[in-house]
Short mmCIF file of C-alpha atoms in Angstrom, two decimals:
data_model
loop_
_atom_site.label_atom_id
_atom_site.label_comp_id
_atom_site.label_asym_id
_atom_site.label_seq_id
_atom_site.Cartn_x
_atom_site.Cartn_y
_atom_site.Cartn_z
CA MET A 1432 69.29 70.27 111.25
CA THR A 1433 66.10 72.01 110.89
CA GLY A 1434 66.11 75.78 110.67
CA PRO A 1435 63.36 77.78 112.57
CA SER A 1436 61.31 80.39 111.13
CA ILE A 1437 62.25 84.03 111.96
CA ARG A 1438 59.80 86.83 112.54
CA ILE A 1439 61.07 90.55 112.34
CA SER A 1440 58.65 93.12 113.35
CA GLY A 1441 58.99 96.94 114.29
CA THR A 1442 60.93 100.01 113.14
CA LEU A 1443 64.58 100.18 112.50
CA PHE A 1444 66.21 103.38 113.83
CA SER A 1445 69.51 104.98 113.46
CA GLY A 1446 69.61 107.14 116.56
CA GLN A 1447 66.32 109.02 116.47
CA THR A 1448 65.96 108.73 112.63
CA PRO A 1449 63.88 105.92 111.40
CA LEU A 1450 65.53 103.86 108.74
CA ILE A 1451 62.79 101.41 107.92
CA SER A 1452 59.38 101.67 109.44
CA GLY A 1453 56.55 99.31 109.74
CA LEU A 1454 58.70 96.12 109.25
CA ASP A 1455 56.84 92.83 109.49
CA LEU A 1456 58.74 89.90 107.97
CA MET A 1457 58.01 86.22 108.47
CA LEU A 1458 60.99 84.37 107.18
CA PRO A 1459 60.09 80.71 106.57
CA GLY A 1460 62.11 77.94 108.29
CA GLU A 1461 64.41 75.72 106.31
CA ARG A 1462 64.08 78.02 103.43
CA TRP A 1463 66.03 80.82 101.65
CA SER A 1464 64.67 84.22 102.29
CA VAL A 1465 66.18 87.13 100.34
CA LEU A 1466 66.06 90.76 101.45
CA LEU A 1467 66.63 92.99 98.51
CA GLY A 1468 67.21 96.64 98.80
CA GLN A 1469 69.49 99.57 97.87
CA SER A 1470 72.81 100.08 99.60
CA GLY A 1471 72.43 102.02 102.77
CA VAL A 1472 68.80 101.20 103.33
CA GLY A 1473 69.71 99.12 106.51
CA LYS A 1474 69.84 95.50 105.23
CA THR A 1475 73.13 94.81 106.86
CA SER A 1476 71.84 96.37 110.09
CA LEU A 1477 68.91 93.92 110.06
CA LEU A 1478 71.30 91.03 109.52
CA ARG A 1479 73.57 92.10 112.40
CA LEU A 1480 70.62 92.42 114.65
CA ILE A 1481 69.40 89.01 113.86
CA ALA A 1482 72.88 87.65 114.64
CA GLY A 1483 73.12 89.67 117.79
CA LEU A 1484 76.25 91.53 116.61
CA PRO A 1485 76.99 95.10 117.81
CA CYS A 1486 75.12 97.45 115.42
CA ALA A 1487 74.82 101.20 115.11
CA ALA A 1488 71.16 100.95 114.29
CA HIS A 1489 68.59 99.57 116.79
CA LEU A 1490 65.18 97.96 116.18
CA GLU A 1491 62.13 99.03 118.29
CA GLY A 1492 60.32 95.86 117.83
CA GLN A 1493 61.01 92.18 118.03
CA ILE A 1494 63.02 89.51 116.33
CA THR A 1495 61.84 86.03 117.31
CA CYS A 1496 62.07 82.41 116.29
CA GLY A 1497 59.18 80.19 115.29
CA ASP A 1498 60.20 77.63 117.92
CA GLY A 1499 60.50 80.21 120.68
CA MET A 1500 64.16 79.56 121.28
CA LEU A 1501 66.97 81.97 121.16
CA ILE A 1502 68.51 82.99 117.80
CA ALA A 1503 71.97 84.12 118.59
CA PRO A 1504 73.60 80.67 119.66
CA ARG A 1505 72.26 79.07 116.46
CA VAL A 1506 73.51 81.67 113.88
CA THR A 1507 76.45 81.73 111.65
CA MET A 1508 77.29 84.37 109.01
CA MET A 1509 79.03 84.73 105.73
CA ALA A 1510 80.03 88.21 104.43
CA GLN A 1511 81.02 89.81 101.20
CA ASP A 1512 84.64 89.83 102.36
CA ASP A 1513 85.70 86.13 102.94
CA GLN A 1514 87.07 87.05 106.43
CA LEU A 1515 89.75 84.40 106.12
CA LEU A 1516 92.77 84.62 108.43
CA PRO A 1517 95.62 85.52 106.02
CA TRP A 1518 98.13 83.63 108.19
CA ALA A 1519 96.17 80.42 108.46
CA SER A 1520 95.83 77.51 106.10
CA ALA A 1521 92.44 76.57 104.60
CA HIS A 1522 92.14 73.84 107.19
CA ASP A 1523 92.89 76.13 110.15
CA ASN A 1524 90.47 78.83 108.66
CA VAL A 1525 87.71 76.14 108.53
CA THR A 1526 88.25 75.19 112.30
CA ILE A 1527 88.94 78.75 113.55
CA CYS A 1528 85.44 79.19 115.15
CA SER A 1529 85.79 76.10 117.42
CA ARG A 1530 89.44 76.94 118.30
CA LEU A 1531 88.03 80.41 119.25
CA ARG A 1532 85.66 78.82 121.70
CA GLY A 1533 88.34 76.65 123.06
CA ALA A 1534 86.53 73.53 121.81
CA PRO A 1535 88.48 70.50 120.30
CA VAL A 1536 88.99 70.56 116.56
CA GLN A 1537 87.61 67.70 114.33
CA PRO A 1538 90.19 67.51 111.53
CA ASN A 1539 88.37 64.78 109.69
CA ARG A 1540 85.17 66.77 109.51
CA ALA A 1541 87.16 69.96 108.25
CA ALA A 1542 88.75 67.78 105.51
CA ALA A 1543 85.41 66.29 104.52
CA LEU A 1544 83.82 69.81 104.26
CA LEU A 1545 86.81 71.14 102.29
CA ALA A 1546 86.25 68.12 99.86
CA LYS A 1547 82.55 68.91 99.73
CA VAL A 1548 83.22 72.49 98.53
CA GLY A 1549 85.70 71.08 95.96
CA LEU A 1550 88.97 71.93 97.73
CA SER A 1551 90.32 68.57 98.55
CA GLY A 1552 94.12 68.54 98.51
CA LEU A 1553 94.35 72.32 99.18
CA GLN A 1554 93.85 72.25 102.87
CA HIS A 1555 97.41 73.45 103.46
CA ARG A 1556 97.05 76.61 101.23
CA LYS A 1557 97.04 79.96 102.72
CA PRO A 1558 94.44 82.57 101.42
CA THR A 1559 97.02 84.45 99.40
CA GLN A 1560 97.64 81.32 97.41
CA MET A 1561 93.99 80.85 96.46
CA SER A 1562 91.68 82.50 94.05
CA ALA A 1563 88.77 84.65 95.16
CA GLY A 1564 86.30 81.85 94.34
CA GLN A 1565 88.46 79.20 96.39
CA ARG A 1566 88.59 81.67 99.25
CA GLN A 1567 84.83 82.11 99.38
CA ARG A 1568 84.46 78.25 99.24
CA VAL A 1569 86.82 78.07 102.34
CA ALA A 1570 84.53 80.56 103.85
CA LEU A 1571 81.53 78.42 102.98
CA ALA A 1572 83.29 75.30 104.48
CA ARG A 1573 83.99 77.32 107.67
CA THR A 1574 80.28 78.26 107.93
CA LEU A 1575 79.21 74.58 107.54
CA TYR A 1576 81.74 73.57 109.99
CA GLU A 1577 79.78 75.70 112.51
CA ASP A 1578 76.72 73.60 111.70
CA ARG A 1579 74.17 76.27 112.73
CA ALA A 1580 70.54 76.14 112.00
CA ILE A 1581 70.38 79.86 110.89
CA VAL A 1582 72.76 81.13 108.16
CA LEU A 1583 72.95 84.70 107.48
CA LEU A 1584 74.48 85.64 104.13
CA ASP A 1585 75.60 89.39 103.69
CA GLU A 1586 76.26 89.48 99.92
CA PRO A 1587 78.87 86.75 100.00
CA PHE A 1588 78.68 86.10 96.24
CA SER A 1589 78.92 89.70 95.08
CA ALA A 1590 82.55 90.07 94.80
CA LEU A 1591 82.92 86.96 92.55
CA ASP A 1592 82.97 86.89 88.72
CA ALA A 1593 79.74 85.73 87.03
CA MET A 1594 80.76 82.13 86.41
CA THR A 1595 82.40 81.62 89.81
CA ARG A 1596 79.45 83.21 91.48
CA GLN A 1597 76.93 80.74 90.01
CA SER A 1598 79.08 77.62 91.01
CA VAL A 1599 79.48 78.99 94.52
CA GLN A 1600 75.75 79.83 94.78
CA ASP A 1601 74.74 76.38 93.63
CA LEU A 1602 77.14 74.85 96.17
CA ALA A 1603 75.67 76.89 98.93
CA VAL A 1604 72.13 75.99 97.98
CA ASN A 1605 73.21 72.40 97.95
CA LEU A 1606 75.03 72.41 101.29
CA LEU A 1607 72.79 74.66 103.26
CA ALA A 1608 69.74 72.52 102.80
CA ASN A 1609 67.28 72.39 105.65
CA ARG A 1610 68.66 75.46 107.20
CA THR A 1611 67.01 78.88 107.48
CA VAL A 1612 68.98 81.00 105.24
CA VAL A 1613 68.72 84.88 105.06
CA LEU A 1614 70.38 86.37 102.12
CA ILE A 1615 70.80 90.12 101.60
CA THR A 1616 71.60 91.47 98.22
CA HIS A 1617 71.14 94.49 95.92
CA ASP A 1618 71.24 92.28 92.91
CA PRO A 1619 67.66 91.42 91.50
CA GLY A 1620 69.21 88.65 89.45
CA GLU A 1621 70.72 86.93 92.46
CA ALA A 1622 67.41 87.43 94.38
CA ILE A 1623 65.32 85.77 91.66
CA ARG A 1624 67.79 83.11 91.30
CA LEU A 1625 68.06 81.96 94.90
CA ALA A 1626 64.91 83.03 96.76
CA ASP A 1627 62.25 80.70 98.21
CA ALA A 1628 60.75 84.04 99.44
CA ALA A 1629 61.88 87.55 98.67
CA TRP A 1630 61.26 91.02 100.10
CA MET A 1631 62.07 94.40 98.88
CA ILE A 1632 63.20 96.53 101.74
CA THR A 1633 62.61 100.27 101.46
CA PRO A 1634 62.47 103.03 104.04
CA SER A 1635 58.64 102.69 104.23
CA GLY A 1636 58.72 98.94 104.92
CA SER A 1637 58.99 95.70 103.14
CA THR A 1638 57.13 94.46 100.02
CA GLN A 1639 57.07 90.75 99.16
CA CYS A 1640 58.36 90.00 95.61
CA ASP A 1641 56.76 87.80 93.07
CA LEU A 1642 58.83 84.86 92.13
CA PRO A 1643 58.71 82.17 89.31
CA SER A 1644 56.95 79.01 90.38
CA SER A 1645 59.98 76.89 89.60
CA ALA A 1646 62.25 75.76 92.46
CA MET A 1647 65.46 77.45 93.29
CA PRO A 1648 68.34 77.59 92.38
CA ARG A 1649 66.54 78.84 89.16
CA ASP A 1650 68.31 78.73 85.86
CA ALA A 1651 69.64 82.40 85.35
CA ALA A 1652 69.03 82.17 81.58
CA ALA A 1653 65.49 80.76 81.63
CA THR A 1654 62.73 82.93 80.20
CA GLU A 1655 60.67 83.17 83.29
CA THR A 1656 63.56 83.84 85.45
CA LEU A 1657 64.56 86.79 83.23
CA ALA A 1658 61.08 88.06 83.06
CA ALA A 1659 60.85 87.98 86.80
CA GLN A 1660 64.15 89.77 87.17
CA ALA A 1661 62.90 92.49 84.85
CA ALA A 1662 59.70 92.88 86.68
CA LEU A 1663 61.67 93.19 89.97
CA LEU A 1664 64.04 95.76 88.44
CA HIS A 1665 61.11 97.71 87.37
CA GLN A 1666 59.55 97.54 90.81
CA MET A 1667 62.79 98.77 92.36
CA ARG A 1668 62.96 101.71 90.00
CA GLY A 1669 59.30 102.43 90.89
CA HIS A 1670 60.33 102.48 94.58
CA ILE A 1671 63.37 104.69 94.04
CA SER A 1672 61.35 107.38 92.02
CA GLY A 1673 58.51 107.06 94.36
CA ASP A 1674 60.81 107.75 97.32
CA ALA A 1675 62.25 110.65 95.44
CA ALA A 1676 59.00 112.26 94.81
CA MET B 1313 123.83 87.50 95.75
CA ARG B 1314 122.88 90.39 93.74
CA ARG B 1315 122.16 92.48 96.83
CA LEU B 1316 125.64 91.51 98.20
CA LEU B 1317 127.21 92.61 95.07
CA ARG B 1318 125.40 95.90 95.17
CA GLY B 1319 126.46 96.49 98.71
CA ILE B 1320 130.11 95.85 97.98
CA THR B 1321 129.96 98.23 94.99
CA ALA B 1322 128.42 100.91 97.02
CA PHE B 1323 131.06 100.47 99.83
CA ILE B 1324 133.94 100.60 97.35
CA VAL B 1325 132.50 103.82 95.68
CA ALA B 1326 132.05 105.47 99.08
CA LEU B 1327 135.78 104.64 99.89
CA LEU B 1328 136.92 106.12 96.62
CA VAL B 1329 134.89 109.27 97.12
CA TRP B 1330 136.26 109.63 100.61
CA GLN B 1331 139.83 109.22 99.51
CA ALA B 1332 139.28 111.67 96.64
CA ILE B 1333 137.92 114.35 99.05
CA VAL B 1334 140.98 113.82 101.23
CA SER B 1335 143.45 113.89 98.46
CA LEU B 1336 141.95 116.91 96.49
CA SER B 1337 141.10 119.12 99.43
CA GLY B 1338 144.34 118.57 101.25
CA VAL B 1339 142.54 118.52 104.63
CA PRO B 1340 145.04 117.67 107.44
CA ARG B 1341 144.70 114.15 108.71
CA PHE B 1342 143.79 115.13 112.21
CA ILE B 1343 140.67 116.69 110.76
CA LEU B 1344 139.78 114.09 108.09
CA PRO B 1345 141.87 111.14 107.82
CA GLY B 1346 141.81 108.98 104.63
CA PRO B 1347 140.54 105.47 104.35
CA ALA B 1348 144.08 104.10 104.63
CA VAL B 1349 144.77 106.06 107.70
CA VAL B 1350 141.61 104.71 109.39
CA ALA B 1351 142.28 101.20 108.22
CA GLN B 1352 145.82 101.33 109.87
CA ALA B 1353 144.21 102.69 113.09
CA LEU B 1354 141.72 99.82 112.97
CA TRP B 1355 144.54 97.27 112.54
CA GLU B 1356 146.77 98.67 115.04
CA ASN B 1357 144.04 99.03 117.72
CA ALA B 1358 142.14 95.87 116.79
CA ALA B 1359 142.14 94.40 120.40
CA LEU B 1360 141.11 97.58 122.02
CA ILE B 1361 138.29 98.25 119.45
CA ARG B 1362 137.22 94.64 119.77
CA ASP B 1363 136.97 94.63 123.42
CA ASN B 1364 134.90 97.97 123.53
CA ALA B 1365 132.70 96.71 120.63
CA PHE B 1366 131.91 93.46 122.47
CA TRP B 1367 131.03 95.50 125.61
CA SER B 1368 128.79 97.90 123.66
CA ALA B 1369 127.31 95.07 121.59
CA GLY B 1370 126.48 92.99 124.79
CA ASN B 1371 124.73 95.91 126.29
CA LEU B 1372 122.83 96.42 123.01
CA ALA B 1373 121.70 92.76 122.84
CA VAL B 1374 120.62 92.69 126.55
CA GLY B 1375 118.91 96.10 126.32
CA LEU B 1376 117.16 95.29 123.12
CA GLY B 1377 116.07 91.91 124.39
CA ILE B 1378 114.49 93.52 127.51
CA GLY B 1379 112.96 96.23 125.40
CA ILE B 1380 111.24 93.62 123.14
CA ILE B 1381 110.00 91.37 125.93
CA LEU B 1382 108.61 94.17 127.95
CA GLY B 1383 107.27 95.95 124.81
CA VAL B 1384 105.34 92.85 123.69
CA GLU B 1385 104.17 92.11 127.14
CA THR B 1386 102.82 95.60 127.64
CA ALA B 1387 101.07 95.58 124.34
CA LEU B 1388 99.45 92.32 125.18
CA LEU B 1389 98.47 93.31 128.61
CA LEU B 1390 96.84 96.42 127.18
CA ALA B 1391 94.97 94.53 124.53
CA LEU B 1392 93.63 92.04 126.96
CA SER B 1393 92.46 94.28 129.81
CA ARG B 1394 90.34 97.20 129.50
CA ARG B 1395 91.45 98.22 133.06
CA ALA B 1396 95.02 98.19 132.06
CA ARG B 1397 94.20 100.28 128.92
CA TRP B 1398 92.34 102.87 131.01
CA LEU B 1399 95.21 103.17 133.55
CA LEU B 1400 98.45 102.69 131.55
CA ARG B 1401 97.59 104.00 128.11
CA PRO B 1402 97.85 107.78 129.27
CA MET B 1403 101.05 107.04 131.06
CA LEU B 1404 102.45 105.31 127.83
CA VAL B 1405 101.46 108.34 125.76
CA ALA B 1406 102.98 110.76 128.35
CA ALA B 1407 106.07 108.72 128.65
CA GLN B 1408 106.64 108.84 124.94
CA ALA B 1409 106.59 112.62 125.08
CA VAL B 1410 109.75 112.52 127.36
CA PRO B 1411 112.82 112.20 125.24
CA VAL B 1412 114.42 109.09 126.73
CA PHE B 1413 117.82 110.47 125.78
CA ALA B 1414 117.27 113.30 128.17
CA LEU B 1415 116.96 110.76 131.04
CA ALA B 1416 120.24 109.14 130.36
CA PRO B 1417 122.07 111.34 132.89
CA VAL B 1418 119.49 110.56 135.49
CA ILE B 1419 119.75 106.79 134.82
CA THR B 1420 123.48 107.13 135.14
CA LEU B 1421 123.13 108.93 138.40
CA TRP B 1422 120.92 106.14 139.74
CA LEU B 1423 122.65 103.09 138.34
CA GLY B 1424 126.38 104.21 138.03
CA TYR B 1425 128.77 104.04 135.21
CA GLY B 1426 128.68 100.28 134.59
CA MET B 1427 126.50 98.14 132.29
CA PRO B 1428 123.12 98.48 134.17
CA SER B 1429 122.62 102.13 133.20
CA LYS B 1430 123.60 101.46 129.59
CA ILE B 1431 121.16 98.45 129.36
CA VAL B 1432 118.37 100.42 130.95
CA THR B 1433 118.76 103.37 128.62
CA ILE B 1434 118.71 100.95 125.65
CA ALA B 1435 115.72 99.01 126.86
CA LEU B 1436 113.73 102.21 127.45
CA VAL B 1437 114.54 103.55 123.99
CA THR B 1438 113.56 100.38 122.27
CA TYR B 1439 110.54 99.52 124.56
CA PHE B 1440 108.26 102.49 123.45
CA PRO B 1441 108.30 101.99 119.62
CA ILE B 1442 107.72 98.18 120.10
CA ALA B 1443 104.93 98.51 122.58
CA SER B 1444 103.21 101.23 120.86
CA ALA B 1445 103.41 99.72 117.23
CA MET B 1446 102.34 96.26 118.43
CA PHE B 1447 99.52 97.65 120.56
CA ASP B 1448 98.21 99.74 117.71
CA ARG B 1449 98.10 96.69 115.43
CA LEU B 1450 96.56 94.49 118.30
CA MET B 1451 93.64 96.99 118.53
CA ALA B 1452 93.15 97.36 114.71
CA LEU B 1453 91.77 93.86 114.13
CA PRO B 1454 89.44 94.15 111.12
CA ALA B 1455 85.74 94.45 111.77
CA GLY B 1456 84.94 91.19 110.00
CA LEU B 1457 87.32 89.20 112.24
CA ILE B 1458 85.79 90.83 115.31
CA ASP B 1459 82.41 89.58 114.06
CA LEU B 1460 83.81 86.12 113.52
CA SER B 1461 85.09 86.17 117.14
CA HIS B 1462 81.72 87.37 118.36
CA LEU B 1463 79.69 84.81 116.49
CA SER B 1464 81.97 82.04 117.70
CA GLY B 1465 81.53 83.14 121.36
CA ALA B 1466 85.24 83.46 121.76
CA SER B 1467 86.81 84.80 125.10
CA ARG B 1468 88.86 87.89 125.02
CA TRP B 1469 91.92 85.56 125.71
CA HIS B 1470 91.20 83.22 122.80
CA GLU B 1471 90.39 86.14 120.58
CA THR B 1472 93.74 87.82 121.58
CA LEU B 1473 95.78 84.72 121.14
CA LEU B 1474 94.28 83.37 117.97
CA LEU B 1475 93.31 86.55 116.04
CA ARG B 1476 94.95 89.62 117.50
CA LEU B 1477 98.42 88.23 118.21
CA PRO B 1478 99.03 86.82 114.69
CA TYR B 1479 97.44 90.01 113.13
CA ALA B 1480 99.99 92.15 115.18
CA VAL B 1481 103.05 90.52 114.02
CA PRO B 1482 103.68 93.19 111.29
CA GLY B 1483 103.30 95.69 114.00
CA LEU B 1484 105.87 94.15 116.20
CA LEU B 1485 108.13 94.07 113.18
CA SER B 1486 107.69 97.67 112.29
CA GLY B 1487 108.24 98.52 115.89
CA LEU B 1488 111.47 96.38 115.90
CA ARG B 1489 112.64 98.29 112.91
CA LEU B 1490 112.32 101.54 114.64
CA ALA B 1491 113.84 100.15 117.71
CA VAL B 1492 117.11 98.96 115.97
CA VAL B 1493 117.50 102.43 114.50
CA TYR B 1494 117.33 104.10 117.89
CA ALA B 1495 119.26 101.39 119.78
CA PRO B 1496 122.70 102.23 118.63
CA LEU B 1497 121.91 105.98 119.42
CA ALA B 1498 120.99 104.90 122.93
CA VAL B 1499 124.46 102.99 123.14
CA LEU B 1500 126.21 106.20 122.24
CA ILE B 1501 124.19 108.53 124.58
CA GLY B 1502 124.53 106.10 127.48
CA GLU B 1503 128.30 105.88 127.03
CA TRP B 1504 128.74 109.65 126.44
CA VAL B 1505 126.96 110.49 129.58
CA GLY B 1506 129.54 108.45 131.60
CA SER B 1507 131.33 105.29 130.99
CA SER B 1508 134.78 103.89 131.06
CA GLN B 1509 134.27 101.40 128.32
CA GLY B 1510 132.42 100.93 124.96
CA LEU B 1511 132.61 102.22 121.46
CA GLY B 1512 130.97 105.48 122.42
CA HIS B 1513 133.55 105.90 125.24
CA LEU B 1514 136.25 105.16 122.62
CA ILE B 1515 134.98 107.72 120.22
CA LEU B 1516 134.80 110.50 122.93
CA MET B 1517 138.25 109.48 124.26
CA SER B 1518 140.11 109.38 120.99
CA ASN B 1519 138.48 112.69 119.89
CA GLY B 1520 139.72 114.31 123.09
CA ARG B 1521 143.28 113.02 122.38
CA GLY B 1522 143.36 113.92 118.89
CA GLN B 1523 143.45 110.35 117.64
CA THR B 1524 141.20 110.98 114.70
CA GLY B 1525 142.09 107.79 113.03
CA LEU B 1526 141.00 105.58 116.04
CA MET B 1527 137.79 107.68 116.25
CA PHE B 1528 136.86 107.13 112.77
CA ALA B 1529 137.69 103.42 113.16
CA ALA B 1530 135.45 103.07 116.21
CA LEU B 1531 132.79 105.02 114.33
CA ILE B 1532 132.92 102.53 111.44
CA VAL B 1533 132.67 99.64 113.74
CA LEU B 1534 129.59 101.00 115.30
CA ALA B 1535 128.06 101.69 111.95
CA CYS B 1536 128.73 98.02 110.99
CA LEU B 1537 127.15 96.91 114.10
CA SER B 1538 123.94 99.01 113.35
CA LEU B 1539 123.94 97.85 109.78
CA CYS B 1540 124.18 94.10 110.89
CA LEU B 1541 121.33 94.57 113.35
CA TRP B 1542 119.21 96.26 110.76
CA LEU B 1543 119.92 93.36 108.28
CA ALA B 1544 119.13 90.87 110.81
CA VAL B 1545 115.69 92.43 111.48
CA GLU B 1546 115.05 92.73 107.73
CA ALA B 1547 115.77 89.00 107.31
CA LEU B 1548 113.58 88.12 110.30
CA SER B 1549 110.83 90.21 108.86
CA ARG B 1550 111.00 88.58 105.48
CA ALA B 1551 111.07 85.21 107.03
CA ALA B 1552 108.15 85.87 109.42
CA THR B 1553 106.01 87.45 106.69
CA GLY B 1554 106.75 84.58 104.27
CA ARG B 1555 105.81 82.07 106.97
CA LEU B 1556 102.73 83.85 108.08
CA TYR B 1557 101.17 84.73 104.87
CA GLY B 1558 102.42 82.12 102.65
CA ASP B 1559 104.69 82.34 99.55
CA ARG B 1560 102.66 84.29 96.90
CA SER B 1561 104.77 82.79 94.14
CA SER B 1562 103.14 79.36 94.60
CA PHE B 1563 99.70 80.90 93.66
CA ASP B 1564 98.29 79.05 90.42
#
């Protein structure tokens, strides 16, 4: 599984109003790209446009793949809400996408993926019988079951408590290797921790963020991580006051 | 067990209050008979009441069954087909504005005094709440699950079967709860408009003949019938919810 690079260029509009102008992002293949920005700036719209999902905003420009092939059939997505079916067991939740397509279910692969995310033995549990962290792990297993080259993450870790968040993040980094991952977040700490490349998204376009030289996932407590996080936070504040001025 | 005990206690208290009102006010028994008089009427007319109750209950079961089947089918058809929605939805809304009870005389005119007119009245009255509650829920699938279906490349048929239908079960159940409240009313209306059998007929007839004890006895049997129906739906609803969403108590 090799993830292609993705290029996004143009201006994002909501009706006639430009939301983000002068976008030109080159998201590298097989890497984690983080789009950082305030709530409401249009990050989720960008992600939905990449996924080919219905979206209130529209892009006057292009979203293309480095290998020239279509994006939509190679995309899967994980959201902040785990989007699990409350009536289905963990196993049935993992396999729901192929059942929705009318494709045959591979129970062994589903069981193996549940084991990989640390939920072996819980395949018969319903979402109400699991913790938030376990539910997000099921969602991760469902994403992996789809086996797509491009994985879009819409703040999937933000509803988890700090310790759970870190373990699910590490698991995701581990299991999504070699795929092109696009993560959107408003948390500079998460951006610094997980990014191979990161951009700050503001109404006036995108700015590439400076990252520590170490490989991700970075140690959240390391000095250089904390320093980079502080610098990023500072940069975000600058943008906000700059926009206000 | 606790619920049963509570029910029995409430029943006994109600009987005592009833008897107290009769004894203290001195109302003549042809206006308000006491519990003892009604119990005697129930006992003496057991066969008569039973036959009429079976006739009404049979109509109720068939009518409710038809109402459920047609209601669920309508909701599914509307959820599956945009064209069906475009065509049928306004009709459904308009039809709901017509009080079905007002149609009972027309239905009796067309179908006669026998079972068919009663069954159709009950089916109509139960059909609308089921169709509309289930349809609303079928169309209210959360945005996240619609995205999931979209990203999976699901057909409308698979999406409806695997996502919308299980999601709509609570809608069906709340429609059913409304339906069983209206259904006994439909039994009464159907039989009052014109019938030679049934509990409604018995109530009307015994009232006309001044047999107040028998009238109350029939009324109580009808109330018990409604109560059993309601309890059955509650039990079904609990069982279905537990089965669908898992037993929360096993969370650790």
